[in-house]
Coordinates of C-alpha atoms in Angstrom, one line a residue:
M1047 CA 0.1 -0.1 -0.1
V1048 CA 2.9 2.3 0.9
E1049 CA 4.5 1.8 -2.4
R1050 CA 1.3 2.3 -4.3
E1051 CA 0.7 5.5 -2.5
H1052 CA 4.4 6.5 -3.3
L1053 CA 4.1 5.7 -7.0
E1054 CA 0.7 7.8 -7.3
G1055 CA 2.4 10.6 -5.5
V1056 CA 5.1 10.6 -7.9
L1057 CA 2.8 10.4 -11.0
D1058 CA 0.7 13.1 -9.6
H1059 CA 3.8 15.4 -9.8
V1060 CA 4.5 14.5 -13.4
P1061 CA 3.9 17.7 -15.5
S1062 CA 2.2 15.6 -18.3
A1063 CA -1.2 13.8 -18.5
L1064 CA -0.7 9.9 -17.9
I1065 CA -4.0 8.0 -18.5
T1066 CA -4.3 4.3 -18.3
L1067 CA -6.9 2.4 -20.3
D1068 CA -8.3 -1.3 -20.4
D1069 CA -9.1 -3.4 -23.5
D1070 CA -12.4 -2.1 -23.6
M1071 CA -11.0 1.6 -23.9
T1072 CA -12.2 2.4 -20.4
V1073 CA -10.3 5.0 -18.5
L1074 CA -9.0 3.4 -15.6
Y1075 CA -6.7 6.1 -14.1
R1076 CA -5.7 9.7 -14.7
N1077 CA -3.0 11.6 -12.7
R1078 CA -3.2 15.1 -11.5
G1079 CA -1.5 16.6 -14.5
G1080 CA -4.3 14.8 -16.6
E1081 CA -6.8 16.7 -14.5
T1082 CA -5.4 19.9 -15.8
L1083 CA -4.4 19.1 -19.2
T1084 CA -7.1 16.6 -20.2
P1085 CA -10.3 17.6 -18.1
T1086 CA -12.6 16.1 -20.5
I1087 CA -11.1 12.5 -20.0
E1088 CA -12.6 11.1 -16.8
P1089 CA -12.0 7.8 -15.3
G1090 CA -14.9 5.2 -15.8
R1091 CA -15.5 6.5 -19.1
D1092 CA -15.0 5.2 -22.6
I1093 CA -12.1 7.1 -24.3
W1094 CA -13.8 7.3 -27.3
D1095 CA -16.9 9.1 -25.9
C1096 CA -14.4 11.4 -24.2
L1097 CA -12.5 12.4 -27.2
R1098 CA -15.2 12.3 -30.0
P1099 CA -16.7 15.7 -28.8
I1100 CA -13.2 17.5 -29.1
V1101 CA -11.7 15.8 -32.3
N1102 CA -12.2 14.0 -35.5
E1103 CA -12.4 10.1 -35.3
E1104 CA -9.8 9.8 -37.9
K1105 CA -7.3 11.4 -35.7
I1106 CA -8.3 9.3 -32.8
D1107 CA -7.8 6.2 -34.9
R1108 CA -4.2 7.5 -35.7
M1109 CA -3.4 7.8 -31.7
L1110 CA -5.3 4.9 -30.3
L1111 CA -5.1 2.2 -33.1
R1112 CA -1.8 3.1 -35.0
E1113 CA 0.0 4.5 -32.1
E1114 CA 0.9 7.6 -34.1
R1115 CA 1.8 10.9 -32.3
V1116 CA -0.8 13.4 -33.0
V1117 CA -1.5 17.1 -31.7
F1118 CA -4.6 18.7 -30.6
A1119 CA -6.3 20.5 -27.6
A1120 CA -8.1 18.6 -25.2
R1121 CA -10.7 21.5 -25.1
P1122 CA -11.0 24.4 -27.4
D1123 CA -10.1 26.9 -24.4
L1124 CA -6.8 24.9 -23.6
P1125 CA -3.5 24.9 -25.3
L1126 CA -2.4 22.3 -28.1
L1127 CA -1.0 18.9 -26.6
E1128 CA 0.9 16.1 -28.1
W1129 CA -0.4 12.7 -27.5
L1130 CA 1.2 9.3 -27.8
M1131 CA -0.1 5.8 -26.9
N1132 CA 2.6 3.7 -25.4
P1133 CA 2.9 0.4 -27.4
E1134 CA 4.0 -1.5 -24.4
R1135 CA 1.5 -2.9 -22.0
L1136 CA 1.6 -2.8 -18.2
P1137 CA 1.8 -5.9 -16.2
D1138 CA -1.8 -5.9 -15.8
G1139 CA -2.5 -5.5 -19.6
S1140 CA -3.5 -2.0 -19.4
R1141 CA -2.3 0.8 -21.8
I1142 CA -0.8 3.9 -21.2
L1143 CA -1.9 7.3 -23.0
M1144 CA 0.3 10.3 -22.6
A1145 CA -0.3 13.9 -23.2
W1146 CA 2.1 17.1 -22.9
D1147 CA 2.3 20.7 -23.8
A1148 CA 2.9 21.1 -27.5
D1149 CA 6.1 23.0 -28.3
I1150 CA 6.7 26.0 -30.8
L1151 CA 7.5 23.5 -33.4
D1152 CA 4.0 21.9 -33.4
E1153 CA 2.5 25.1 -33.7
M1154 CA 4.5 26.0 -36.7
V1155 CA 3.5 22.6 -38.1
Q1156 CA -0.1 23.5 -37.6
R1157 CA 0.4 26.7 -39.4
R1158 CA 2.0 25.0 -42.3
I1159 CA -0.9 22.8 -42.5
T1160 CA -3.3 25.8 -42.9
F1161 CA -1.0 27.1 -45.5
V1162 CA -0.7 24.5 -47.8
V1163 CA -4.5 23.3 -47.5
G1164 CA -5.3 27.2 -48.1
A1165 CA -3.0 27.2 -51.0
S1166 CA -4.2 24.2 -52.5
H1167 CA -7.9 25.5 -52.3
E1168 CA -6.9 28.8 -54.0
L1169 CA -5.3 26.8 -56.9
R1170 CA -8.4 25.0 -57.6
S1171 CA -10.1 27.8 -58.9
P1172 CA -7.8 28.8 -61.8
L1173 CA -7.3 25.1 -62.4
T1174 CA -11.0 24.4 -62.8
A1175 CA -11.2 27.4 -65.4
L1176 CA -8.3 26.0 -67.3
L1177 CA -9.8 22.7 -67.3
G1178 CA -12.9 23.9 -68.7
F1179 CA -11.8 26.1 -71.5
A1180 CA -9.3 23.6 -72.4
E1181 CA -12.2 20.8 -72.8
I1182 CA -14.1 23.5 -74.9
L1183 CA -11.2 23.9 -77.2
N1184 CA -10.9 20.1 -77.7
L1185 CA -14.5 19.9 -78.3
E1186 CA -14.1 22.4 -81.4
A1187 CA -10.9 20.6 -82.4
D1188 CA -12.4 20.1 -85.8
S1189 CA -12.4 23.8 -86.4
L1190 CA -8.7 24.1 -85.3
S1191 CA -5.8 23.8 -87.4
P1192 CA -3.8 20.5 -86.6
P1193 CA -1.0 22.4 -84.7
Q1194 CA -3.9 24.3 -82.7
A1195 CA -5.6 21.1 -82.0
E1196 CA -2.4 19.3 -80.9
A1197 CA -1.7 22.2 -78.5
A1198 CA -5.4 22.1 -77.0
E1199 CA -4.9 18.5 -76.4
V1200 CA -1.6 19.0 -74.7
I1201 CA -3.0 21.8 -72.6
L1202 CA -5.7 19.5 -71.5
E1203 CA -3.7 16.5 -70.6
N1204 CA -1.2 18.9 -68.6
A1205 CA -4.1 20.7 -66.9
K1206 CA -5.8 17.3 -65.8
H1207 CA -2.2 16.1 -64.5
L1208 CA -1.6 19.5 -62.6
A1209 CA -5.2 19.0 -61.0
S1210 CA -4.7 15.5 -60.1
L1211 CA -1.2 16.5 -58.5
V1212 CA -2.7 19.4 -56.5
D1213 CA -5.4 17.0 -55.1
D1214 CA -2.8 14.5 -54.2
I1215 CA -0.5 17.1 -52.6
L1216 CA -3.6 18.2 -50.5
D1217 CA -4.6 14.7 -49.7
L1218 CA -1.2 13.8 -48.5
T1219 CA -0.8 16.8 -46.3
R1220 CA -4.3 16.3 -44.6
N1221 CA -3.2 12.7 -44.2
S1222 CA 0.0 13.2 -42.7
F1223 CA -1.2 15.5 -40.1
G1224 CA -4.5 13.7 -39.4
E1225 CA -6.8 16.1 -41.0
L1226 CA -7.8 13.4 -43.8
R1227 CA -11.7 12.7 -43.0
L1228 CA -14.2 10.2 -44.3
D1229 CA -17.6 10.7 -45.4
L1230 CA -19.0 7.3 -44.1
E1231 CA -22.1 5.6 -45.7
E1232 CA -23.3 2.3 -46.9
V1233 CA -21.3 1.5 -49.8
D1234 CA -21.9 -1.2 -52.6
I1235 CA -18.1 -1.6 -53.9
V1236 CA -19.1 -3.6 -56.9
P1237 CA -20.6 -0.6 -59.2
I1238 CA -17.6 1.5 -58.0
V1239 CA -14.8 -1.2 -59.4
C1240 CA -16.9 -1.5 -62.6
S1241 CA -17.1 2.1 -63.2
V1242 CA -13.3 2.6 -62.3
A1243 CA -12.5 -0.3 -64.7
E1244 CA -14.4 1.1 -67.6
T1245 CA -13.0 4.6 -67.1
L1246 CA -9.7 3.5 -67.1
R1247 CA -10.2 0.6 -69.8
P1248 CA -9.5 3.1 -73.0
Q1249 CA -6.0 4.2 -71.7
I1250 CA -5.2 0.6 -70.8
E1251 CA -6.0 -1.0 -74.0
A1252 CA -4.3 1.8 -75.7
R1253 CA -1.1 0.1 -74.7
A1254 CA -2.7 -3.3 -75.9
Q1255 CA -3.1 -4.4 -72.2
T1256 CA -6.0 -6.5 -71.3
L1257 CA -8.3 -5.8 -68.4
E1258 CA -10.1 -8.4 -66.6
V1259 CA -12.9 -7.7 -63.9
D1260 CA -14.2 -10.3 -61.5
N1261 CA -16.7 -9.6 -58.9
A1262 CA -17.9 -12.0 -56.5
P1263 CA -21.7 -12.4 -56.3
D1264 CA -24.0 -11.2 -53.3
L1265 CA -21.4 -9.1 -51.6
P1266 CA -22.5 -7.1 -48.7
V1267 CA -22.4 -3.4 -48.3
I1268 CA -19.7 -1.9 -46.2
E1269 CA -19.6 1.5 -44.1
A1270 CA -17.1 3.5 -46.1
D1271 CA -16.5 6.6 -48.0
A1272 CA -17.7 5.8 -51.7
H1273 CA -15.3 8.7 -53.0
R1274 CA -12.3 7.4 -51.4
V1275 CA -12.9 3.7 -52.1
R1276 CA -13.2 4.7 -56.0
Q1277 CA -9.7 6.7 -55.3
V1278 CA -8.1 3.6 -54.0
A1279 CA -9.4 1.5 -56.9
V1280 CA -8.2 4.2 -59.3
N1281 CA -4.8 4.6 -57.8
L1282 CA -4.0 0.8 -57.6
L1283 CA -5.4 0.1 -61.3
Q1284 CA -3.5 3.1 -62.6
N1285 CA -0.3 2.1 -60.8
A1286 CA -0.7 -1.5 -62.4
H1287 CA -1.2 0.1 -65.8
I1288 CA 1.7 2.4 -65.5
H1289 CA 4.3 0.0 -64.4
S1290 CA 3.2 -3.0 -66.6
P1291 CA 4.8 -3.5 -70.1
E1292 CA 2.5 -3.5 -73.4
G1293 CA 0.7 -6.6 -73.6
A1294 CA 0.2 -7.3 -70.1
T1295 CA -2.9 -8.6 -68.2
L1296 CA -4.5 -6.4 -65.5
R1297 CA -7.2 -7.7 -63.1
I1298 CA -9.2 -6.2 -60.5
S1299 CA -11.6 -8.4 -58.5
T1300 CA -13.7 -8.1 -55.3
A1301 CA -14.4 -11.1 -52.8
L1302 CA -15.5 -12.0 -49.2
E1303 CA -13.0 -13.2 -46.9
G1304 CA -14.3 -13.8 -43.6
E1305 CA -15.1 -10.6 -41.7
H1306 CA -13.5 -8.5 -44.5
L1307 CA -14.4 -7.6 -47.9
T1308 CA -11.4 -7.6 -50.4
M1309 CA -10.4 -5.8 -53.5
T1310 CA -7.3 -7.1 -55.3
V1311 CA -5.5 -5.5 -58.3
S1312 CA -3.0 -7.6 -60.1
D1313 CA -0.9 -7.6 -63.3
D1314 CA 1.6 -9.9 -64.8
G1315 CA 4.2 -7.4 -65.4
G1316 CA 7.7 -7.1 -64.5
G1317 CA 7.1 -6.5 -60.7
L1318 CA 7.6 -3.4 -58.7
P1319 CA 11.1 -1.6 -59.1
F1320 CA 11.7 -1.9 -55.3
K1321 CA 13.9 -4.4 -53.5
D1322 CA 11.2 -4.6 -50.9
P1323 CA 7.6 -4.2 -52.2
E1324 CA 6.6 -2.2 -49.2
E1325 CA 8.6 0.8 -50.2
A1326 CA 5.9 1.3 -52.4
F1327 CA 3.9 2.8 -49.9
L1328 CA 6.7 5.6 -49.2
E1329 CA 6.2 9.2 -49.9
F1330 CA 7.8 10.1 -53.4
E1331 CA 9.2 6.9 -53.9
R1332 CA 9.1 5.7 -57.5
G1333 CA 11.9 3.2 -58.1
E1334 CA 14.1 2.6 -61.0
T1335 CA 12.7 0.9 -64.1
D1336 CA 12.6 0.6 -67.7
T1337 CA 9.4 2.2 -67.8
Q1338 CA 10.7 5.2 -65.7
K1339 CA 10.6 7.8 -68.6
R1340 CA 7.0 7.5 -69.2
I1341 CA 5.9 7.6 -65.5
T1342 CA 4.4 11.1 -64.7
G1343 CA 3.1 10.5 -61.2
A1344 CA 4.9 12.1 -58.2
G1345 CA 5.1 8.9 -56.2
I1346 CA 2.4 9.9 -53.5
G1347 CA -0.4 7.8 -55.0
L1348 CA 0.3 4.7 -52.9
T1349 CA 1.0 6.5 -49.8
I1350 CA -2.3 8.1 -50.0
T1351 CA -4.0 4.9 -50.9
K1352 CA -2.7 3.3 -47.7
G1353 CA -3.6 6.4 -45.8
I1354 CA -7.2 5.9 -47.0
V1355 CA -7.4 2.2 -46.1
D1356 CA -6.0 2.7 -42.7
L1357 CA -8.9 5.5 -42.2
H1358 CA -11.2 2.8 -43.0
R1359 CA -9.6 0.4 -40.4
G1360 CA -8.9 -1.8 -43.0
S1361 CA -5.3 -3.0 -44.4
I1362 CA -3.4 -3.0 -47.4
A1363 CA -1.0 -5.9 -48.7
V1364 CA 1.4 -6.1 -51.6
N1365 CA 3.1 -8.9 -53.1
S1366 CA 5.5 -8.5 -56.1
E1367 CA 8.0 -10.7 -57.8
E1368 CA 10.3 -9.7 -60.5
G1369 CA 9.5 -11.0 -63.9
V1370 CA 6.0 -12.3 -62.5
G1371 CA 4.1 -9.6 -61.7
T1372 CA 2.5 -7.5 -58.6
S1373 CA -0.7 -8.0 -56.6
F1374 CA -2.3 -5.5 -54.1
E1375 CA -5.0 -6.7 -51.9
V1376 CA -7.1 -4.3 -49.9
S1377 CA -9.2 -5.6 -47.2
F1378 CA -12.0 -3.4 -45.6
P1379 CA -13.9 -4.6 -42.4
L1380 CA -17.5 -5.4 -42.5
D1381 CA -17.9 -4.0 -39.0
R1382 CA -15.8 -0.8 -38.5
E1383 CA -16.6 -0.8 -34.7
K1384 CA -15.4 -4.4 -34.2
A1385 CA -12.3 -3.8 -36.3
R1386 CA -11.7 -0.7 -33.9
R1387 CA -11.9 -2.7 -30.7
D1388 CA -10.0 -5.7 -32.1
T1389 CA -7.2 -3.7 -33.3
F1390 CA -7.0 -1.8 -30.0
S1391 CA -7.1 -5.0 -27.8
G1392 CA -4.5 -6.8 -30.3
S1393 CA -6.8 -9.4 -31.4
L1394 CA -6.0 -8.7 -35.2

């Protein structure tokens, strides 16, 4: 008893918040520093119920499920805090969540986020106008001279590429700092996969590649962001198209695997240009390959894709073999709430 009182006395004098959680995410203990820094987090309550009113769920996922360092205030009138979940468990199996005053560098990071997001939004208006007029020019290509028609096509393609790059940078910035959000609804993944396949089929077949689509029957709906699921499918299929040679076969399929719905994109190309296939998910990594000269991406598509899958509490796995091909398998949970609790308790 004396040792316990001594330990609690020491913890109460730590100038940071120390909070312990059980596997059900119930707050077991909060030191005196936590009473001041995190007054909304109270013992006996579910940590999610404490945090949801003050911070978006995606950032809570980053902190509790993926054990990433995040920054937010415990209440609007309180200063910014750095939060970190200790990956190690205490002898009784509980977990420690720590929070402490953010320093000036974190405030500068927050300002940088605001600037990048604001600048990206400002770029969208002139880009939208540029795309609109370029599309009009291409619709009237018959009335243009051959050089003018060619110039109009170049303008349109580069405007599309620039608009896509701006969107990717905005998504990457938001995801890097926990600001990328999901608009959840019940989603049927099959129409999304079919739409993406038909949208990309012309450019795939233009390089003499074959696209096969295989959707399992009677798949259940999932709670997801339809726009982001489509973005994942587009990124993976475009990646397969770009990194595969002419004449390659590309495949996109969906299936039910236990408590998860899977989407797989594969090809029989030369494999990813990385020693470790997992490097494909790193920011700005493109690798070296014979096709490098025609690759126009910035190397952030797969990084964003993994971030989106993580936000859905899913997983993405890659398997690549030189001369054989590459396969990406995305797994979406049928029950997001169960996935949240299983991940936190270590059941997955």
